[in-house]
mmCIF file of C-alpha atoms in Angstrom:
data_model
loop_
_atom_site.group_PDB
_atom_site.id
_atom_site.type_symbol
_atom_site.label_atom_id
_atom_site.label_comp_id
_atom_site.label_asym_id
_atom_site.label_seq_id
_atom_site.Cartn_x
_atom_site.Cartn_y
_atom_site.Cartn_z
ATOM 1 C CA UNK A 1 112.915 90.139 123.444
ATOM 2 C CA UNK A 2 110.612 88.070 125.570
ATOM 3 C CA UNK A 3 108.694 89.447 128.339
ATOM 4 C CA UNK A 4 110.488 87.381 131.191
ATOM 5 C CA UNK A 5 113.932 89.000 129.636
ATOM 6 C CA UNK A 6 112.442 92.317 130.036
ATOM 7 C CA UNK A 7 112.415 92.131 134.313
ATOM 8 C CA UNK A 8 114.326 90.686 136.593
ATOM 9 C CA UNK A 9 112.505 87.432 138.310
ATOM 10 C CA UNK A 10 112.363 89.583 141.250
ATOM 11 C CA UNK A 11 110.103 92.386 139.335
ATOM 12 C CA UNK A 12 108.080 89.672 138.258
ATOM 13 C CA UNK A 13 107.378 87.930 141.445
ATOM 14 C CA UNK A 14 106.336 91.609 142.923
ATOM 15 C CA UNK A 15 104.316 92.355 139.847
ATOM 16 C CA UNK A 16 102.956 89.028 139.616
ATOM 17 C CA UNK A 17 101.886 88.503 143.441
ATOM 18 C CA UNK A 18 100.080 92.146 143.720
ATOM 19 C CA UNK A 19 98.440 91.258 140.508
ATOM 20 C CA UNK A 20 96.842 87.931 142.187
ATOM 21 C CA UNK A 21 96.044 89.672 145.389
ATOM 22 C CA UNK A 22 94.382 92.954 144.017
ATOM 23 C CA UNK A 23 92.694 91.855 141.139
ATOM 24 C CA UNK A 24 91.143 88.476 143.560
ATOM 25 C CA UNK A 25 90.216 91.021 145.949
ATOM 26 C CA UNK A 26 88.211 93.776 143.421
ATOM 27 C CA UNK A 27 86.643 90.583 142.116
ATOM 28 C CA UNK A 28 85.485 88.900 144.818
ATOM 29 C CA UNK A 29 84.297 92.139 146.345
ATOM 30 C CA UNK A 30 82.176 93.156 143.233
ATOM 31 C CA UNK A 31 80.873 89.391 142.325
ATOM 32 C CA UNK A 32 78.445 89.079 146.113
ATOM 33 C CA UNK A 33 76.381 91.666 147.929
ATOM 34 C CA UNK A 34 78.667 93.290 151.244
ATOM 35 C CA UNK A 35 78.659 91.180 153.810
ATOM 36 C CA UNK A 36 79.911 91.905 157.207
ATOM 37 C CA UNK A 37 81.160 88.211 157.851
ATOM 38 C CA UNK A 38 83.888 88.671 154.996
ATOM 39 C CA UNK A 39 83.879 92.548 154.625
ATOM 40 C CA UNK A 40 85.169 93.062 158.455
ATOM 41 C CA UNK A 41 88.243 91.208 158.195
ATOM 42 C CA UNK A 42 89.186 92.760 155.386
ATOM 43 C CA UNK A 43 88.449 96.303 157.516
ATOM 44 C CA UNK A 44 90.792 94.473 160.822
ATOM 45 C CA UNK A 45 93.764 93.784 158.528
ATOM 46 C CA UNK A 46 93.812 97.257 157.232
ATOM 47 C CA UNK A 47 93.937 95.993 153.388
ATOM 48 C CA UNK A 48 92.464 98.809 152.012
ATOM 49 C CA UNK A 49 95.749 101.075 153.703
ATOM 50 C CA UNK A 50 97.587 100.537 150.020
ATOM 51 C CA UNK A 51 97.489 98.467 147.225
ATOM 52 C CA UNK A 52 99.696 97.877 144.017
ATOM 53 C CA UNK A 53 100.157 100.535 141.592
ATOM 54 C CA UNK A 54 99.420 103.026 143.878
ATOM 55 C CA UNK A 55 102.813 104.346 143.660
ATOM 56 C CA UNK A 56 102.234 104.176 139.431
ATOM 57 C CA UNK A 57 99.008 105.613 138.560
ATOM 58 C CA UNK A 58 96.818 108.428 140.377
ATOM 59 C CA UNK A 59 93.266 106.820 140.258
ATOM 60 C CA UNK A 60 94.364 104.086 142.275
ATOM 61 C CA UNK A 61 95.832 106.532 144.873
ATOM 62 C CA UNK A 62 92.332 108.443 144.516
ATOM 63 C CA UNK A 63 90.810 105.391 145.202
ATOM 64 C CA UNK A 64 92.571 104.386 147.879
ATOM 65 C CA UNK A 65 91.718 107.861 149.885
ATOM 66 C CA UNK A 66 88.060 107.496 148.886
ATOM 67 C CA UNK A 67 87.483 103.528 150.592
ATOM 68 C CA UNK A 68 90.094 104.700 153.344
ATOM 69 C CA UNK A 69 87.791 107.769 153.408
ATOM 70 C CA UNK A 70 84.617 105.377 153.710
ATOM 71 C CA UNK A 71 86.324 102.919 156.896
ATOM 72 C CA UNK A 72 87.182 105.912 159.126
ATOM 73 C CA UNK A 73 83.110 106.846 159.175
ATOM 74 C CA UNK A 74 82.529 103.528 159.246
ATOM 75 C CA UNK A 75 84.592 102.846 162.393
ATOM 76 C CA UNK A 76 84.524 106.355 164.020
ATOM 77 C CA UNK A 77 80.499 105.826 164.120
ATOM 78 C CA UNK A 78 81.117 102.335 165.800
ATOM 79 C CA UNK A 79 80.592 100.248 162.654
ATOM 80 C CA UNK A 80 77.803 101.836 161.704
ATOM 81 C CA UNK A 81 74.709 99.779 161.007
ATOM 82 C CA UNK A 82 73.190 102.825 158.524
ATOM 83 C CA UNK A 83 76.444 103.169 156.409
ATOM 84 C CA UNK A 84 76.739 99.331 156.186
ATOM 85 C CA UNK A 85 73.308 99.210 154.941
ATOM 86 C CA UNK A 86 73.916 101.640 152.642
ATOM 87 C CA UNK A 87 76.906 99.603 151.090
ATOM 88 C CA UNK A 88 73.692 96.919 150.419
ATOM 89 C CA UNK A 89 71.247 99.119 149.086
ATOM 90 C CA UNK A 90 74.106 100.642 146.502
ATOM 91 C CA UNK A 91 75.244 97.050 145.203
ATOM 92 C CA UNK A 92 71.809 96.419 145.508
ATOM 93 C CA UNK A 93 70.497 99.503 142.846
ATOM 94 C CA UNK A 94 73.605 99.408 140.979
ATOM 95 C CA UNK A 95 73.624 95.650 139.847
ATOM 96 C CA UNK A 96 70.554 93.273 141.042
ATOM 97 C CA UNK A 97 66.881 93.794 139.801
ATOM 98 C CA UNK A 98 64.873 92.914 137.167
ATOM 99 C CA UNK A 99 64.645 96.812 135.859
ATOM 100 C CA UNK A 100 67.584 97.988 133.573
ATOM 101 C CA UNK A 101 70.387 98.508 136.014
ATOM 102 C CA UNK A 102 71.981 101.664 136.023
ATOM 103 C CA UNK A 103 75.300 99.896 135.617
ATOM 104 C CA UNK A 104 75.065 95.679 134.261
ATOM 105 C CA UNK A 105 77.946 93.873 135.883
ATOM 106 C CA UNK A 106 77.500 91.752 132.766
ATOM 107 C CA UNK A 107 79.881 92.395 129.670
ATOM 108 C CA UNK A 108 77.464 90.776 126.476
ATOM 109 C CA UNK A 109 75.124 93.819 127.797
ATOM 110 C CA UNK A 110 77.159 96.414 126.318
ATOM 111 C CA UNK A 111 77.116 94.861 123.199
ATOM 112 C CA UNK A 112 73.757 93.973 122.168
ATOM 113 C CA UNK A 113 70.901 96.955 121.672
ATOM 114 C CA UNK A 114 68.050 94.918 123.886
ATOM 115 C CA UNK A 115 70.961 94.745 126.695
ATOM 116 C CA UNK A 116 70.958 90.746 127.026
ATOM 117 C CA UNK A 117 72.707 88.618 128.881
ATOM 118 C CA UNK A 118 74.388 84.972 127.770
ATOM 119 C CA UNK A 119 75.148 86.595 124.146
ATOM 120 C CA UNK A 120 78.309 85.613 122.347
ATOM 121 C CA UNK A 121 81.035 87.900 124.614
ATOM 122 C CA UNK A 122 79.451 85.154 127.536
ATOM 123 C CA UNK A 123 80.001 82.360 125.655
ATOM 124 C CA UNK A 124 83.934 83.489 124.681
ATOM 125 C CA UNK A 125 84.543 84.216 128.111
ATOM 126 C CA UNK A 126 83.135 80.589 129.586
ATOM 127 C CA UNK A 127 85.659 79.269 126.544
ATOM 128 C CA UNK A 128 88.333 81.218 128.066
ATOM 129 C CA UNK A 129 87.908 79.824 131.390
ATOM 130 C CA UNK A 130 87.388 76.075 130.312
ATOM 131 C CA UNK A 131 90.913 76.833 128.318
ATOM 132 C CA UNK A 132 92.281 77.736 131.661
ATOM 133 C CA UNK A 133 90.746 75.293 134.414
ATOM 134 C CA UNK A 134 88.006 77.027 135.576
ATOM 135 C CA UNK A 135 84.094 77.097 135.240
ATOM 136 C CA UNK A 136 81.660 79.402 137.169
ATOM 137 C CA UNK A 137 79.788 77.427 140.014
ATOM 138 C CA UNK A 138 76.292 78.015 138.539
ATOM 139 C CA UNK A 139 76.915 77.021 134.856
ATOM 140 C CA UNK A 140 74.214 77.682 132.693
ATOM 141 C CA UNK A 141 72.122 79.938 135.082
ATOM 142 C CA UNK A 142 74.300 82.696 136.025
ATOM 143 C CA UNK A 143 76.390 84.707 133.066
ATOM 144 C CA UNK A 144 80.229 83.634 132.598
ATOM 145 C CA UNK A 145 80.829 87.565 131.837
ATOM 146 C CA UNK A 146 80.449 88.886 135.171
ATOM 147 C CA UNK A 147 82.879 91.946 136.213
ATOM 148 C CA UNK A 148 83.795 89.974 139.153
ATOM 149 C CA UNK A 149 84.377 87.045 137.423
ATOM 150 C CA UNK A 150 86.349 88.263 134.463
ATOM 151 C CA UNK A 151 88.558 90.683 137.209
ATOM 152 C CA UNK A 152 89.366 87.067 138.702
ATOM 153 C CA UNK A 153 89.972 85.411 135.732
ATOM 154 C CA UNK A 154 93.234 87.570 135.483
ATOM 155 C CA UNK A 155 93.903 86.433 138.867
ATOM 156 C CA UNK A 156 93.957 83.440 138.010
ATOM 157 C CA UNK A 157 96.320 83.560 135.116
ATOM 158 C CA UNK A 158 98.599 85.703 136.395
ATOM 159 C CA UNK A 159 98.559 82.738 139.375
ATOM 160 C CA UNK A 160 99.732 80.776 135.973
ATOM 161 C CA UNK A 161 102.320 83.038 134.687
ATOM 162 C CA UNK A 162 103.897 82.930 139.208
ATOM 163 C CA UNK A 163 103.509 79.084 138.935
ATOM 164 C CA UNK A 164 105.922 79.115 135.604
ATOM 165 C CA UNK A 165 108.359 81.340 136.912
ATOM 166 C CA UNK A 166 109.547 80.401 140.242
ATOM 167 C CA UNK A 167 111.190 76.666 138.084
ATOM 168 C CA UNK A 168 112.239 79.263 135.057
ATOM 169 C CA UNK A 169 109.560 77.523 132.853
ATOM 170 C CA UNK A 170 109.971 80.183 130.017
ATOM 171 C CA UNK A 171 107.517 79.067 127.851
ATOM 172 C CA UNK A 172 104.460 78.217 130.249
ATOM 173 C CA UNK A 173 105.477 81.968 131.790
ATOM 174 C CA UNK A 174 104.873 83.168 128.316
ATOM 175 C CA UNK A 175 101.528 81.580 127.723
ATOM 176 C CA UNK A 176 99.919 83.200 130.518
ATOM 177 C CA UNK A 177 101.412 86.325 129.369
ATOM 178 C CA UNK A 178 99.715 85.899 125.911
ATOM 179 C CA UNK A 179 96.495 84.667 127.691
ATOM 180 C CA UNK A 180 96.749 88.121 129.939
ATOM 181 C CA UNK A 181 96.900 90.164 127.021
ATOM 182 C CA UNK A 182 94.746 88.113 124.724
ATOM 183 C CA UNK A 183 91.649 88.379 127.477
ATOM 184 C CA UNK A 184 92.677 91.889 128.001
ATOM 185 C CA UNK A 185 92.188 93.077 124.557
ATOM 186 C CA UNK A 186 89.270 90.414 123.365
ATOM 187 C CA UNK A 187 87.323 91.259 126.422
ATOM 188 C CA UNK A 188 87.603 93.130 129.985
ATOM 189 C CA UNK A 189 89.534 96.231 128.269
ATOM 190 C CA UNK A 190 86.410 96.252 125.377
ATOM 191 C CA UNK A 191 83.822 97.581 128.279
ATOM 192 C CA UNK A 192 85.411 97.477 131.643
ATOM 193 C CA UNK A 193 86.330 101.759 131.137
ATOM 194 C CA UNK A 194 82.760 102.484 130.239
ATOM 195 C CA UNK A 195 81.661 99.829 132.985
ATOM 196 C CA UNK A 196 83.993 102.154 135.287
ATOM 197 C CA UNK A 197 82.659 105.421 133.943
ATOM 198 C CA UNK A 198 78.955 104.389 134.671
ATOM 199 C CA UNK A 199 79.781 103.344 138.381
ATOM 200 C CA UNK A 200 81.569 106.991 139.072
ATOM 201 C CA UNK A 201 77.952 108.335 137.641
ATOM 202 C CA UNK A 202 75.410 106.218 139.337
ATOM 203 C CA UNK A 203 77.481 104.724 142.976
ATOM 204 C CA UNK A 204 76.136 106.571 145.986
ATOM 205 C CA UNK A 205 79.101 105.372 148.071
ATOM 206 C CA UNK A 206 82.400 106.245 148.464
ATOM 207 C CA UNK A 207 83.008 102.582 149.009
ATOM 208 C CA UNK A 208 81.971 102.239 145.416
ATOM 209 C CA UNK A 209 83.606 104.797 143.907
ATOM 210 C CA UNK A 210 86.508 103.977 145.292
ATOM 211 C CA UNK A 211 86.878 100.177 144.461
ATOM 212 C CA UNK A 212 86.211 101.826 140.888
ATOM 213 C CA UNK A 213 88.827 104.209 140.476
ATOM 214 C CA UNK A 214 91.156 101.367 141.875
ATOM 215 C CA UNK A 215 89.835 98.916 139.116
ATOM 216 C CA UNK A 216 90.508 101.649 136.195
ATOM 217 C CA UNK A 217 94.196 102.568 137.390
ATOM 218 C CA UNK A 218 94.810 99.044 137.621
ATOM 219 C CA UNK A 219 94.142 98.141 134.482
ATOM 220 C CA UNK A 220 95.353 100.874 132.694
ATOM 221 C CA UNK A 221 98.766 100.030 134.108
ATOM 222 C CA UNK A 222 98.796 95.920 133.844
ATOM 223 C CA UNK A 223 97.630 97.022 129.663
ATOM 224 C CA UNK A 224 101.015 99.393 130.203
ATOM 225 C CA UNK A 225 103.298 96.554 131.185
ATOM 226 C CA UNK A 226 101.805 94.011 129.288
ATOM 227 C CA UNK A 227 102.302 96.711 126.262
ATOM 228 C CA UNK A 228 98.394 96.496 125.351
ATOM 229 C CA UNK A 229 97.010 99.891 124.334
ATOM 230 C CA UNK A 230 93.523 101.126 125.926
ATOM 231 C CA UNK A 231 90.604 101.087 123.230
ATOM 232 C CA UNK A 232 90.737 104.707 122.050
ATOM 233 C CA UNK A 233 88.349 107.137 123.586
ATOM 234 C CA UNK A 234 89.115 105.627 126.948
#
């Protein structure tokens, strides 16, 4: 039985649609330094009031509470220069530098002993993305593995696996399905949970902490549905 003939159209559109908008979001939120010109907007429109899988897995709930948790003391204290700052300094600490970061945004880093960047895993993933129509804006000097970047990358192909499905193109539907799982398991599932264990150690904000738990429930329940099992341990 094929994954379309699983759900109803309807189930997929839902699926498929929160899929885009959360996993866009997390990425775009983790890949640049906060910035009030795109973070208050996001505040205004209430987006971080729910989110999908909430309703399916508790660390997305949790982490829900802790950035709703981080806006009221942010708006009750009148947008608070200090706790905005502090949003800076903890990207800042937790992924920029040239010391070892307490937590590397890059995936190759968990993989090599002298903690490298542009190792294999980067070169895979810029393969993956050329496969796919995309190619990160500063090619050659920034890494292709960045968090952000691979959390978008499954954006982007469950954009795909929408596109397919709304003219009942089975097959193209399919192939992103594959390409979901294929990244999943080849790549962000490898080191994202230890990536996600290291940010609930080292953030200093519930901002942080929150995006994080939201990340780890997420994917634990897109590997559910896509029927991809969680390296063990994790």
């Amino acid at each position: 039985m094929t994954m379309v003939e699983k759900q109803t159209n309807a189930l997929w559109q839902t699926q498929l649609t929160g899929e885009i908008l959360l996993f866009s979001l997390l990425g775009k939120i983790l890949y640049q330094i906060p910035d009030k010109e795109w973070l208050q907007p996001l505040l205004d429109n209430e987006v971080f009031t729910e989110a999908p899988f909430a309703e399916t897995h508790p660390d997305v709930l949790k982490g829900l509470a802790l950035l709703q948790q981080w806006e009221r003391a942010y708006q009750q204290n009148g947008r608070s220069h200090d706790l905005f700052k502090d949003l800076q300094v903890d990207y800042t600490n937790l992924f920029t530098g040239m010391r070892k970061l307490p937590v590397s945004p890059w995936e190759s880093v968990y993989f090599n002993d002298e903690r490298l960047v542009f190792q294999a895993q980067t070169m895979d993933v810029r393969a993956w993305y050329r496969r796919y129509g995309l190619e990160v804006r500063q090619l050659h000097q920034e890494p292709d593995d960045h968090i952000g970047l691979e959390l978008m990358f499954i954006a982007h192909l469950a954009q795909l696996a929408l596109a397919a499905l709304e003219p009942n193109n089975e097959p193209e539907f399919e192939q992103a399905l594959t390409a979901q799982r294929g990244f999943l398991s080849k790549h962000l599932l490898l080191w994202s949970l230890l990536w996600c264990e290291q940010m609930l150690e080292y953030a200093q904000t519930d901002f942080y902490r929150g995006l994080t738990l939201i990340i780890r429930g997420a994917l634990a329940e897109l590997s559910r549905i896509l029927e991809l099992s969680l390296p063990e341990g994790k």
